[in-house]
Short mmCIF file of C-alpha atoms (C1' of nucleotides) in Angstrom, two decimals:
data_model
loop_
_atom_site.label_atom_id
_atom_site.label_comp_id
_atom_site.label_asym_id
_atom_site.label_seq_id
_atom_site.Cartn_x
_atom_site.Cartn_y
_atom_site.Cartn_z
CA UNK K 1 -47.16 -39.02 -44.09
CA UNK K 2 -49.18 -35.98 -44.53
CA UNK K 3 -49.75 -35.14 -40.68
CA UNK K 4 -47.87 -32.92 -38.17
CA UNK K 5 -44.14 -32.69 -38.34
CA UNK K 6 -43.59 -33.52 -34.72
CA UNK K 7 -43.51 -29.97 -32.99
CA UNK K 8 -44.12 -30.26 -29.40
CA UNK K 9 -47.25 -28.72 -27.97
CA UNK K 10 -46.19 -26.28 -25.26
CA UNK K 11 -49.53 -24.86 -24.08
CA UNK K 12 -51.56 -22.00 -25.69
CA UNK K 13 -48.69 -19.93 -26.47
CA UNK K 14 -46.67 -22.53 -27.92
CA UNK K 15 -44.03 -22.24 -30.98
CA UNK K 16 -46.57 -22.38 -33.66
CA UNK K 17 -48.27 -19.52 -32.32
CA UNK K 18 -45.15 -17.59 -31.89
CA UNK K 19 -43.99 -18.42 -35.46
CA UNK K 20 -47.15 -16.93 -36.87
CA UNK K 21 -46.96 -13.70 -34.71
CA UNK K 22 -43.24 -13.16 -35.56
CA UNK K 23 -43.69 -13.90 -39.42
CA UNK K 24 -46.74 -11.79 -39.53
CA UNK K 25 -45.03 -8.78 -37.79
CA UNK K 26 -42.29 -8.88 -40.33
CA UNK K 27 -44.71 -9.22 -43.31
CA UNK K 28 -46.99 -6.40 -42.09
CA UNK K 29 -44.30 -4.16 -41.59
CA UNK K 30 -42.81 -4.41 -45.16
CA UNK K 31 -46.03 -5.01 -47.10
CA UNK K 32 -48.55 -3.38 -44.89
CA UNK K 33 -51.74 -5.00 -43.42
CA UNK K 34 -53.50 -5.27 -46.54
CA UNK K 35 -50.63 -6.13 -48.53
CA UNK K 36 -49.86 -9.17 -46.61
CA UNK K 37 -52.11 -12.01 -47.16
CA UNK K 38 -52.66 -14.84 -44.73
CA UNK K 39 -51.62 -17.28 -47.38
CA UNK K 40 -48.22 -15.61 -47.50
CA UNK K 41 -47.91 -15.40 -43.73
CA UNK K 42 -48.63 -19.10 -43.43
CA UNK K 43 -46.28 -20.03 -46.16
CA UNK K 44 -43.43 -18.06 -44.71
CA UNK K 45 -44.18 -19.44 -41.25
CA UNK K 46 -43.99 -23.05 -42.76
CA UNK K 47 -47.50 -23.80 -41.65
CA UNK K 48 -50.89 -24.38 -43.40
CA UNK K 49 -53.16 -21.50 -43.68
CA UNK K 50 -55.87 -23.23 -41.89
CA UNK K 51 -53.54 -23.60 -38.90
CA UNK K 52 -53.15 -19.86 -38.84
CA UNK K 53 -57.01 -19.24 -38.53
CA UNK K 54 -57.07 -21.99 -35.70
CA UNK K 55 -54.57 -19.88 -33.66
CA UNK K 56 -56.34 -16.40 -34.59
CA UNK K 57 -60.03 -16.13 -35.36
CA UNK K 58 -59.43 -13.55 -37.91
CA UNK K 59 -56.50 -11.70 -39.64
CA UNK K 60 -57.56 -8.50 -37.79
CA UNK K 61 -57.15 -10.16 -34.42
CA UNK K 62 -53.63 -11.20 -35.32
CA UNK K 63 -52.68 -7.70 -35.99
CA UNK K 64 -54.18 -6.57 -32.75
CA UNK K 65 -52.26 -9.40 -30.94
CA UNK K 66 -48.98 -8.45 -32.66
CA UNK K 67 -49.36 -4.69 -31.63
CA UNK K 68 -50.26 -5.16 -28.19
CA UNK K 69 -47.46 -7.38 -26.91
CA UNK K 70 -44.67 -5.06 -26.94
CA UNK K 71 -43.69 -3.32 -23.71
CA UNK K 72 -40.27 -1.74 -23.89
CA UNK K 73 -41.06 1.28 -21.91
CA UNK K 74 -40.08 -0.11 -18.26
CA UNK K 75 -36.48 -0.61 -19.59
CA UNK K 76 -36.48 2.95 -20.64
CA UNK K 77 -37.79 4.22 -17.50
CA UNK K 78 -35.64 2.10 -15.45
CA UNK K 79 -32.68 3.75 -16.84
CA UNK K 80 -33.57 7.33 -15.77
CA UNK K 81 -32.02 7.24 -12.11
CA UNK K 82 -28.77 6.29 -13.51
CA UNK K 83 -28.88 9.11 -16.19
CA UNK K 84 -29.81 11.56 -13.40
CA UNK K 85 -26.14 10.91 -11.82
CA UNK K 86 -24.21 11.57 -14.90
CA UNK K 87 -22.99 15.03 -16.11
CA UNK K 88 -26.03 16.51 -18.01
CA UNK K 89 -24.75 16.37 -21.67
CA UNK K 90 -23.34 12.93 -20.99
CA UNK K 91 -26.74 11.82 -19.60
CA UNK K 92 -28.47 13.25 -22.60
CA UNK K 93 -26.36 11.47 -25.10
CA UNK K 94 -26.97 7.97 -23.31
CA UNK K 95 -30.54 8.54 -23.05
CA UNK K 96 -30.73 9.26 -26.83
CA UNK K 97 -28.55 6.16 -27.45
CA UNK K 98 -31.04 4.05 -25.30
CA UNK K 99 -34.07 5.44 -27.15
CA UNK K 100 -32.47 4.82 -30.30
CA UNK K 101 -31.62 1.25 -29.42
CA UNK K 102 -35.10 0.77 -28.41
CA UNK K 103 -36.63 2.24 -31.40
CA UNK K 104 -34.37 -0.04 -33.74
CA UNK K 105 -35.57 -3.10 -31.63
CA UNK K 106 -39.23 -2.32 -32.18
CA UNK K 107 -38.77 -0.98 -35.65
CA UNK K 108 -41.36 -3.30 -37.07
CA UNK K 109 -43.87 -2.33 -34.53
CA UNK K 110 -43.37 1.41 -35.06
CA UNK K 111 -43.66 1.03 -38.82
CA UNK K 112 -46.86 -0.94 -38.63
CA UNK K 113 -48.25 1.76 -36.25
CA UNK K 114 -47.39 4.58 -38.36
CA UNK K 115 -48.73 2.90 -41.58
CA UNK K 116 -52.00 1.40 -40.02
CA UNK K 117 -53.05 4.05 -37.45
CA UNK K 118 -55.06 5.78 -39.96
CA UNK K 119 -57.01 2.76 -40.88
CA UNK K 120 -57.96 1.41 -37.80
CA UNK K 121 -58.60 4.41 -35.52
CA UNK K 122 -59.67 3.27 -32.24
CA UNK K 123 -57.42 0.20 -31.25
CA UNK K 124 -54.06 1.26 -32.55
CA UNK K 125 -54.69 4.67 -31.76
CA UNK K 126 -55.23 3.82 -28.22
CA UNK K 127 -52.13 1.75 -27.97
CA UNK K 128 -49.90 4.41 -29.79
CA UNK K 129 -51.25 7.21 -27.84
CA UNK K 130 -50.27 5.49 -24.68
CA UNK K 131 -47.04 4.58 -25.82
CA UNK K 132 -46.07 8.25 -26.67
CA UNK K 133 -47.60 9.73 -23.61
CA UNK K 134 -45.76 7.42 -21.47
CA UNK K 135 -42.65 8.02 -23.24
CA UNK K 136 -43.01 11.87 -23.11
CA UNK K 137 -43.82 11.71 -19.38
CA UNK K 138 -40.80 9.49 -18.74
CA UNK K 139 -38.35 12.18 -20.18
CA UNK K 140 -40.44 15.04 -18.85
CA UNK K 141 -39.69 13.78 -15.42
CA UNK K 142 -35.95 13.59 -16.00
CA UNK K 143 -36.03 17.26 -16.86
CA UNK K 144 -38.29 18.14 -14.01
CA UNK K 145 -35.71 16.39 -11.62
CA UNK K 146 -32.80 18.22 -12.94
CA UNK K 147 -34.50 21.56 -12.79
CA UNK K 148 -35.43 20.92 -9.12
CA UNK K 149 -31.64 20.32 -8.69
CA UNK K 150 -30.94 23.61 -10.29
CA UNK K 151 -28.93 22.25 -13.45
CA UNK K 152 -31.31 23.34 -15.87
CA UNK K 153 -33.19 26.36 -16.88
CA UNK K 154 -36.89 27.13 -16.37
CA UNK K 155 -38.30 25.65 -19.58
CA UNK K 156 -41.47 23.62 -19.44
CA UNK K 157 -40.15 20.04 -19.19
CA UNK K 158 -42.94 18.56 -21.29
CA UNK K 159 -41.96 20.60 -24.31
CA UNK K 160 -38.47 19.78 -23.81
CA UNK K 161 -39.39 16.10 -23.73
CA UNK K 162 -41.20 16.60 -27.05
CA UNK K 163 -38.38 18.40 -28.53
CA UNK K 164 -35.86 15.70 -27.20
CA UNK K 165 -37.92 12.82 -28.69
CA UNK K 166 -38.66 14.75 -31.84
CA UNK K 167 -34.92 15.08 -32.71
CA UNK K 168 -34.28 11.46 -31.95
CA UNK K 169 -37.14 9.86 -33.46
CA UNK K 170 -36.99 11.83 -36.61
CA UNK K 171 -33.19 10.70 -36.84
CA UNK K 172 -34.48 7.09 -36.38
CA UNK K 173 -37.27 7.51 -38.88
CA UNK K 174 -35.26 8.69 -41.66
CA UNK K 175 -32.41 6.15 -41.07
CA UNK K 176 -34.01 3.16 -40.21
CA UNK K 177 -37.72 3.67 -41.55
CA UNK K 178 -36.94 5.33 -44.73
CA UNK K 179 -33.63 3.75 -45.37
CA UNK K 180 -31.84 7.14 -45.57
CA UNK K 181 -28.68 5.70 -44.10
CA UNK K 182 -25.31 7.40 -44.31
CA UNK K 183 -26.98 10.95 -44.81
CA UNK K 184 -23.76 12.43 -43.92
CA UNK K 185 -21.58 9.88 -42.38
CA UNK K 186 -22.48 6.36 -41.03
CA UNK K 187 -21.63 7.61 -37.54
CA UNK K 188 -24.50 7.36 -35.38
CA UNK K 189 -22.80 8.35 -32.50
CA UNK K 190 -21.37 11.52 -33.88
CA UNK K 191 -25.04 12.49 -34.80
CA UNK K 192 -26.34 11.88 -31.43
CA UNK K 193 -23.51 14.10 -29.94
CA UNK K 194 -24.12 16.92 -32.40
CA UNK K 195 -27.85 16.64 -31.57
CA UNK K 196 -27.34 16.50 -27.78
CA UNK K 197 -24.73 19.38 -27.73
CA UNK K 198 -27.36 21.77 -29.14
CA UNK K 199 -30.11 20.35 -26.85
CA UNK K 200 -27.86 20.68 -23.85
CA UNK K 201 -26.79 24.03 -24.61
CA UNK K 202 -30.50 25.02 -25.12
CA UNK K 203 -31.51 23.54 -21.60
CA UNK K 204 -28.94 24.17 -19.17
CA UNK K 205 -29.42 26.92 -16.58
CA UNK K 206 -27.50 30.20 -17.76
CA UNK K 207 -25.46 30.19 -14.59
CA UNK K 208 -24.35 26.54 -15.02
CA UNK K 209 -23.58 27.31 -18.68
CA UNK K 210 -21.28 30.17 -17.94
CA UNK K 211 -19.36 28.26 -15.57
CA UNK T 1 -81.13 10.31 -69.60
CA UNK T 2 -78.19 8.25 -68.66
CA UNK T 3 -75.55 10.11 -70.48
CA UNK T 4 -73.06 12.77 -69.40
CA UNK T 5 -74.00 15.49 -66.94
CA UNK T 6 -72.80 18.45 -68.98
CA UNK T 7 -69.47 19.05 -67.31
CA UNK T 8 -67.40 21.10 -69.76
CA UNK T 9 -64.40 19.60 -71.29
CA UNK T 10 -61.38 21.89 -70.57
CA UNK T 11 -58.57 19.73 -72.06
CA UNK T 12 -56.37 16.94 -70.75
CA UNK T 13 -56.35 18.30 -67.01
CA UNK T 14 -60.00 19.43 -66.87
CA UNK T 15 -62.07 19.25 -63.73
CA UNK T 16 -62.91 15.42 -64.02
CA UNK T 17 -59.24 14.67 -64.03
CA UNK T 18 -58.75 17.05 -61.01
CA UNK T 19 -61.78 15.38 -59.10
CA UNK T 20 -60.31 12.07 -59.44
CA UNK T 21 -56.84 13.00 -58.07
CA UNK T 22 -58.41 14.89 -55.20
CA UNK T 23 -60.62 12.29 -54.13
CA UNK T 24 -57.88 9.63 -54.45
CA UNK T 25 -55.51 11.92 -52.40
CA UNK T 26 -58.09 11.99 -49.62
CA UNK T 27 -59.03 8.34 -49.69
CA UNK T 28 -55.51 7.02 -49.98
CA UNK T 29 -54.52 9.01 -47.18
CA UNK T 30 -57.12 7.64 -44.72
CA UNK T 31 -57.57 4.12 -46.13
CA UNK T 32 -54.06 3.51 -47.67
CA UNK T 33 -53.26 2.54 -51.13
CA UNK T 34 -54.53 -0.90 -50.91
CA UNK T 35 -57.53 -0.08 -48.77
CA UNK T 36 -59.23 2.28 -51.06
CA UNK T 37 -60.67 0.67 -54.24
CA UNK T 38 -60.99 2.24 -57.66
CA UNK T 39 -64.72 1.76 -57.19
CA UNK T 40 -64.83 3.68 -54.01
CA UNK T 41 -62.77 6.48 -55.46
CA UNK T 42 -65.04 6.87 -58.44
CA UNK T 43 -68.26 6.71 -56.52
CA UNK T 44 -66.84 9.49 -54.06
CA UNK T 45 -65.86 11.52 -56.85
CA UNK T 46 -69.23 11.23 -58.62
CA UNK T 47 -68.07 9.62 -61.64
CA UNK T 48 -68.19 6.10 -63.19
CA UNK T 49 -65.43 3.63 -62.34
CA UNK T 50 -64.81 3.45 -66.16
CA UNK T 51 -64.07 7.14 -66.36
CA UNK T 52 -61.25 6.61 -63.71
CA UNK T 53 -59.60 4.25 -66.07
CA UNK T 54 -60.01 6.41 -69.19
CA UNK T 55 -58.01 9.07 -67.27
CA UNK T 56 -55.46 6.86 -65.69
CA UNK T 57 -54.20 3.58 -67.13
CA UNK T 58 -53.92 1.97 -63.80
CA UNK T 59 -54.34 2.47 -60.05
CA UNK T 60 -50.79 2.69 -59.62
CA UNK T 61 -50.26 5.42 -62.14
CA UNK T 62 -52.98 7.26 -60.44
CA UNK T 63 -51.05 7.14 -57.22
CA UNK T 64 -47.85 8.20 -59.02
CA UNK T 65 -49.46 11.17 -60.29
CA UNK T 66 -50.76 12.24 -57.00
CA UNK T 67 -47.41 11.88 -55.36
CA UNK T 68 -45.52 13.71 -57.81
CA UNK T 69 -47.71 16.98 -58.15
CA UNK T 70 -46.65 18.62 -55.02
CA UNK T 71 -43.99 21.27 -54.89
CA UNK T 72 -44.00 23.27 -51.79
CA UNK T 73 -40.38 23.46 -51.18
CA UNK T 74 -39.93 26.73 -53.47
CA UNK T 75 -42.16 28.59 -51.12
CA UNK T 76 -40.19 27.60 -48.02
CA UNK T 77 -36.92 28.45 -49.64
CA UNK T 78 -38.14 31.83 -50.79
CA UNK T 79 -38.83 32.83 -47.10
CA UNK T 80 -35.21 32.13 -45.90
CA UNK T 81 -33.81 35.59 -46.90
CA UNK T 82 -36.55 37.48 -45.07
CA UNK T 83 -35.87 35.34 -42.12
CA UNK T 84 -32.36 36.03 -42.06
CA UNK T 85 -32.99 39.61 -41.43
CA UNK T 86 -35.17 38.96 -38.16
CA UNK T 87 -33.72 38.68 -34.57
CA UNK T 88 -32.64 34.96 -34.46
CA UNK T 89 -35.13 33.40 -32.11
CA UNK T 90 -38.01 35.39 -33.91
CA UNK T 91 -36.70 34.01 -37.20
CA UNK T 92 -36.67 30.50 -35.87
CA UNK T 93 -40.19 30.79 -34.84
CA UNK T 94 -41.50 32.32 -37.89
CA UNK T 95 -39.45 29.48 -39.87
CA UNK T 96 -41.09 26.83 -37.68
CA UNK T 97 -44.53 28.36 -38.26
CA UNK T 98 -43.95 28.28 -42.07
CA UNK T 99 -42.94 24.71 -42.00
CA UNK T 100 -45.79 23.76 -39.86
CA UNK T 101 -48.30 25.41 -42.33
CA UNK T 102 -46.68 23.76 -45.16
CA UNK T 103 -46.87 20.46 -43.54
CA UNK T 104 -50.52 20.69 -42.59
CA UNK T 105 -51.29 22.06 -46.24
CA UNK T 106 -49.70 18.65 -47.48
CA UNK T 107 -50.78 16.49 -44.73
CA UNK T 108 -52.57 13.88 -46.96
CA UNK T 109 -49.40 13.65 -49.15
CA UNK T 110 -47.19 13.05 -46.09
CA UNK T 111 -49.61 10.71 -44.61
CA UNK T 112 -49.57 8.55 -47.93
CA UNK T 113 -45.75 8.73 -48.18
CA UNK T 114 -45.16 7.55 -44.59
CA UNK T 115 -47.73 4.63 -45.08
CA UNK T 116 -46.69 3.45 -48.82
CA UNK T 117 -42.94 4.08 -48.66
CA UNK T 118 -42.21 0.51 -47.52
CA UNK T 119 -44.33 -1.03 -50.19
CA UNK T 120 -43.18 0.85 -53.18
CA UNK T 121 -39.40 1.16 -52.59
CA UNK T 122 -38.14 3.00 -55.81
CA UNK T 123 -40.59 5.43 -57.01
CA UNK T 124 -41.83 6.84 -53.77
CA UNK T 125 -38.68 6.46 -51.78
CA UNK T 126 -36.83 8.61 -54.57
CA UNK T 127 -39.53 11.48 -54.45
CA UNK T 128 -39.58 11.44 -50.61
CA UNK T 129 -35.71 11.40 -50.28
CA UNK T 130 -35.52 14.27 -52.83
CA UNK T 131 -38.02 16.26 -50.73
CA UNK T 132 -36.16 15.42 -47.39
CA UNK T 133 -32.75 16.25 -48.68
CA UNK T 134 -33.82 19.58 -50.17
CA UNK T 135 -35.61 20.51 -47.01
CA UNK T 136 -32.69 19.92 -44.83
CA UNK T 137 -30.32 21.63 -47.19
CA UNK T 138 -32.48 24.74 -47.18
CA UNK T 139 -32.34 25.03 -43.27
CA UNK T 140 -28.74 24.07 -43.24
CA UNK T 141 -28.08 27.15 -45.63
CA UNK T 142 -29.94 29.26 -43.31
CA UNK T 143 -27.73 28.27 -40.44
CA UNK T 144 -24.65 28.46 -42.37
CA UNK T 145 -25.29 31.93 -43.41
CA UNK T 146 -25.88 33.02 -39.77
CA UNK T 147 -22.90 31.29 -38.69
CA UNK T 148 -20.85 33.55 -41.14
CA UNK T 149 -22.40 36.41 -39.67
CA UNK T 150 -21.15 35.28 -36.33
CA UNK T 151 -24.38 35.09 -34.82
CA UNK T 152 -24.49 31.41 -34.08
CA UNK T 153 -22.00 28.88 -32.55
CA UNK T 154 -19.79 26.64 -34.38
CA UNK T 155 -22.16 23.50 -34.74
CA UNK T 156 -22.53 21.55 -37.92
CA UNK T 157 -25.35 23.19 -39.61
CA UNK T 158 -26.87 19.95 -41.23
CA UNK T 159 -27.31 18.44 -38.05
CA UNK T 160 -28.76 21.63 -36.76
CA UNK T 161 -31.25 21.44 -39.63
CA UNK T 162 -32.14 17.91 -38.97
CA UNK T 163 -32.84 18.82 -35.17
CA UNK T 164 -35.01 21.84 -36.12
CA UNK T 165 -36.88 19.65 -38.51
CA UNK T 166 -37.10 16.82 -36.19
CA UNK T 167 -38.76 18.84 -33.61
CA UNK T 168 -41.26 20.71 -35.79
CA UNK T 169 -42.17 17.38 -37.69
CA UNK T 170 -42.62 15.21 -34.63
CA UNK T 171 -44.88 18.00 -33.24
CA UNK T 172 -46.95 18.01 -36.64
CA UNK T 173 -47.11 14.21 -36.74
CA UNK T 174 -48.31 13.72 -33.31
CA UNK T 175 -51.03 16.55 -33.53
CA UNK T 176 -52.09 16.11 -37.27
CA UNK T 177 -51.26 12.59 -38.21
CA UNK T 178 -51.96 10.90 -35.01
CA UNK T 179 -54.80 13.06 -34.08
CA UNK T 180 -53.16 13.89 -30.70
CA UNK T 181 -54.41 17.30 -30.31
CA UNK T 182 -54.38 19.35 -27.30
CA UNK T 183 -51.74 17.23 -25.72
CA UNK T 184 -51.27 20.01 -23.34
CA UNK T 185 -53.01 23.10 -24.51
CA UNK T 186 -54.53 23.84 -27.93
CA UNK T 187 -51.98 26.51 -28.40
CA UNK T 188 -49.81 25.89 -31.33
CA UNK T 189 -47.80 29.23 -31.02
CA UNK T 190 -47.05 28.61 -27.39
CA UNK T 191 -45.43 25.13 -28.47
CA UNK T 192 -43.45 26.51 -31.30
CA UNK T 193 -42.15 29.32 -29.00
CA UNK T 194 -41.17 26.75 -26.28
CA UNK T 195 -39.48 24.81 -28.80
CA UNK T 196 -37.59 27.47 -30.44
CA UNK T 197 -36.50 28.96 -27.22
CA UNK T 198 -34.52 25.72 -26.36
CA UNK T 199 -33.33 25.44 -29.87
CA UNK T 200 -32.25 29.35 -30.06
CA UNK T 201 -30.23 28.80 -26.91
CA UNK T 202 -28.64 25.91 -27.83
CA UNK T 203 -27.42 27.15 -31.21
CA UNK T 204 -26.41 31.00 -30.63
CA UNK T 205 -22.77 31.83 -30.14
CA UNK T 206 -21.74 32.07 -26.41
CA UNK T 207 -20.71 35.61 -26.67
CA UNK T 208 -24.13 36.61 -28.36
CA UNK T 209 -25.93 34.53 -25.45
CA UNK T 210 -24.16 36.30 -22.80
CA UNK T 211 -25.01 39.90 -24.10
"C1'" DT M 1 -55.42 -49.50 -26.34
"C1'" DG M 2 -58.03 -45.75 -27.44
"C1'" DC M 3 -58.81 -40.96 -27.25
"C1'" DC M 4 -57.66 -36.09 -28.12
"C1'" DG M 5 -55.48 -32.00 -29.44
"C1'" DG M 6 -52.80 -29.98 -32.96
"C1'" DT M 7 -51.48 -30.30 -37.42
"C1'" DG M 8 -51.76 -31.43 -42.50
"C1'" DT M 9 -54.13 -31.58 -47.08
"C1'" DA M 10 -57.70 -30.66 -50.29
"C1'" DA M 11 -61.23 -28.41 -51.89
"C1'" DG M 12 -64.37 -24.66 -51.79
"C1'" DT M 13 -67.24 -20.31 -50.52
"C1'" DA M 14 -68.79 -15.63 -51.31
"C1'" DA M 15 -67.04 -11.40 -51.92
"C1'" DG M 16 -64.23 -8.00 -53.70
"C1'" DC M 17 -60.53 -6.56 -56.52
"C1'" DG M 18 -58.32 -4.23 -60.98
"C1'" DC M 19 -59.62 -3.59 -65.28
"C1'" DT M 20 -62.18 -4.35 -69.90
"C1'" DT M 21 -65.82 -4.36 -73.24
"C1'" DA M 22 -70.02 -2.91 -75.64
"C1'" DC M 23 -72.97 0.42 -76.42
"C1'" DA M 24 -75.89 4.66 -75.34
"C1'" DT M 25 -75.97 9.63 -74.58
"C1'" DC M 26 -75.14 14.30 -74.67
"C1'" DG M 27 -72.65 18.83 -75.80
"C1'" DT M 28 -69.55 20.92 -78.76
"C1'" DT M 29 -67.53 21.59 -82.99
"C1'" DT M 30 -67.12 21.26 -87.80
"C1'" DA L 1 -76.33 17.63 -90.31
"C1'" DA L 2 -72.80 14.98 -89.13
"C1'" DA L 3 -68.88 13.87 -86.70
"C1'" DC L 4 -66.38 13.72 -82.21
"C1'" DG L 5 -64.97 13.41 -77.56
"C1'" DA L 6 -66.17 12.74 -72.71
"C1'" DT L 7 -69.01 10.65 -70.13
"C1'" DG L 8 -72.70 6.99 -68.54
"C1'" DT L 9 -74.75 2.19 -67.81
"C1'" DA L 10 -74.29 -2.55 -67.56
"C1'" DA L 11 -72.07 -6.62 -67.64
"C1'" DG L 12 -68.52 -9.36 -66.86
"C1'" DC L 13 -63.53 -11.43 -67.08
"C1'" DG L 14 -59.99 -13.48 -64.39
"C1'" DC L 15 -57.90 -13.50 -60.14
"C1'" DT L 16 -57.23 -13.08 -55.05
"C1'" DT L 17 -58.96 -12.58 -50.75
"C1'" DA L 18 -60.32 -14.03 -45.84
"C1'" DC L 19 -62.05 -17.82 -44.21
"C1'" DT L 20 -64.56 -22.50 -43.88
"C1'" DT L 21 -65.50 -27.45 -44.17
"C1'" DA L 22 -64.27 -32.20 -44.09
"C1'" DC L 23 -61.28 -35.63 -43.44
"C1'" DA L 24 -56.50 -37.76 -42.51
"C1'" DC L 25 -52.70 -38.30 -39.51
"C1'" DC L 26 -49.64 -38.39 -35.60
"C1'" DG L 27 -47.68 -37.92 -30.92
"C1'" DG L 28 -48.82 -38.08 -26.04
"C1'" DC L 29 -51.55 -39.45 -22.33
"C1'" DA L 30 -55.23 -41.96 -19.57
#
DNA sequence: TGCCGGTGTAAGTAAGCGCTTACATCGTTT
DNA sequence: AAACGATGTAAGCGCTTACTTACACCGGCA
């Protein structure tokens, strides 16, 4: 009566594998990579520690597998065409809303990246840089298209993308990562609207603004 | 020939104390709190490990002393009056420049805060929240004053402060913390100018913008 | 039926950790 | 000259860590 508990085997990526990954994601994000022990991960996942090492050759490989399995950017990219057809400020608000949703969704991933990127220079940095570059390029293409349509001024679309991202990301970081909720009011929609109003006024073409 | 090396005693905060603090600051920021051992800190500081524990009762207290000894905000605040007398966009650029200088100066401190804030909820979070709130309020007061002078539109100055900070901080974070230098060009001044141009256009009063 | 893959328990390894103790040394102060 | 305070060396304590080995079990499949 000491053996397995009847969990079905479903191939290499069965539920045990997944359970370990998800549990480790949560623990790494709250306690840090060094702060979460393999004993603790196994215990919280409801498995034996030795089982963890049968699925992952080392703790480090477990971390790497966790950090390389998120790909939320395609969904963000796919939304750009729809946003292009909205009125400009409305488009900005909905893009910011989508970005914020996505960031909240991958909150643990972001937290680990931010905390661990110093320690493990090559692997994590490459993944994170790829994510950021891709994100910036996505938003830059949005601004570039609107510039060609004459809606926007003649700023550099890549810097605009960075500014847009900076505003939204820092809001996310302070509210979600640093637990600084309700800084002014618990109204996320209001914050986004205020931010995007400033950003929209700063980027529309002068002639469009005067209309 | 095994004893002290002739370092002068200068009171409770002598050079040994400082050396430990500075070395630990650097190591905590690159390897994380858990990743940097007291042995390693002592070795890099050129002292015996036991000396470290004579200066600091525990590793945790060492971290706390490191994180509570920075106070760069007064300098940032003191610059606001001068900025108020500059043309608006020029003022924004110089404020952003000052903020960026300050962030670079306390880079290690910020890195530790970002990485460790999850693990040690109360102490660090309190210090960091105080820092951020104070920073936001400083910039909000700048916008509030210019609104009263009629230079700016009628946006909420606190959200504007957050947007301003977000743009600058994310630029700093990506360039300095994530080592993503030369994203487009190695010209920090150009980036700030582009950012502040957008921000200025987004916040000036309509009548002032049309002039 | 018998094997096999995945899991469990139990025990243990070598290394590193934060931190302590005991004692020697050296410069300064009294 | 003697005491003192800050530092050094050396050893080690108790504990945790990532990771391993050996063996038992159990369900599904040939």
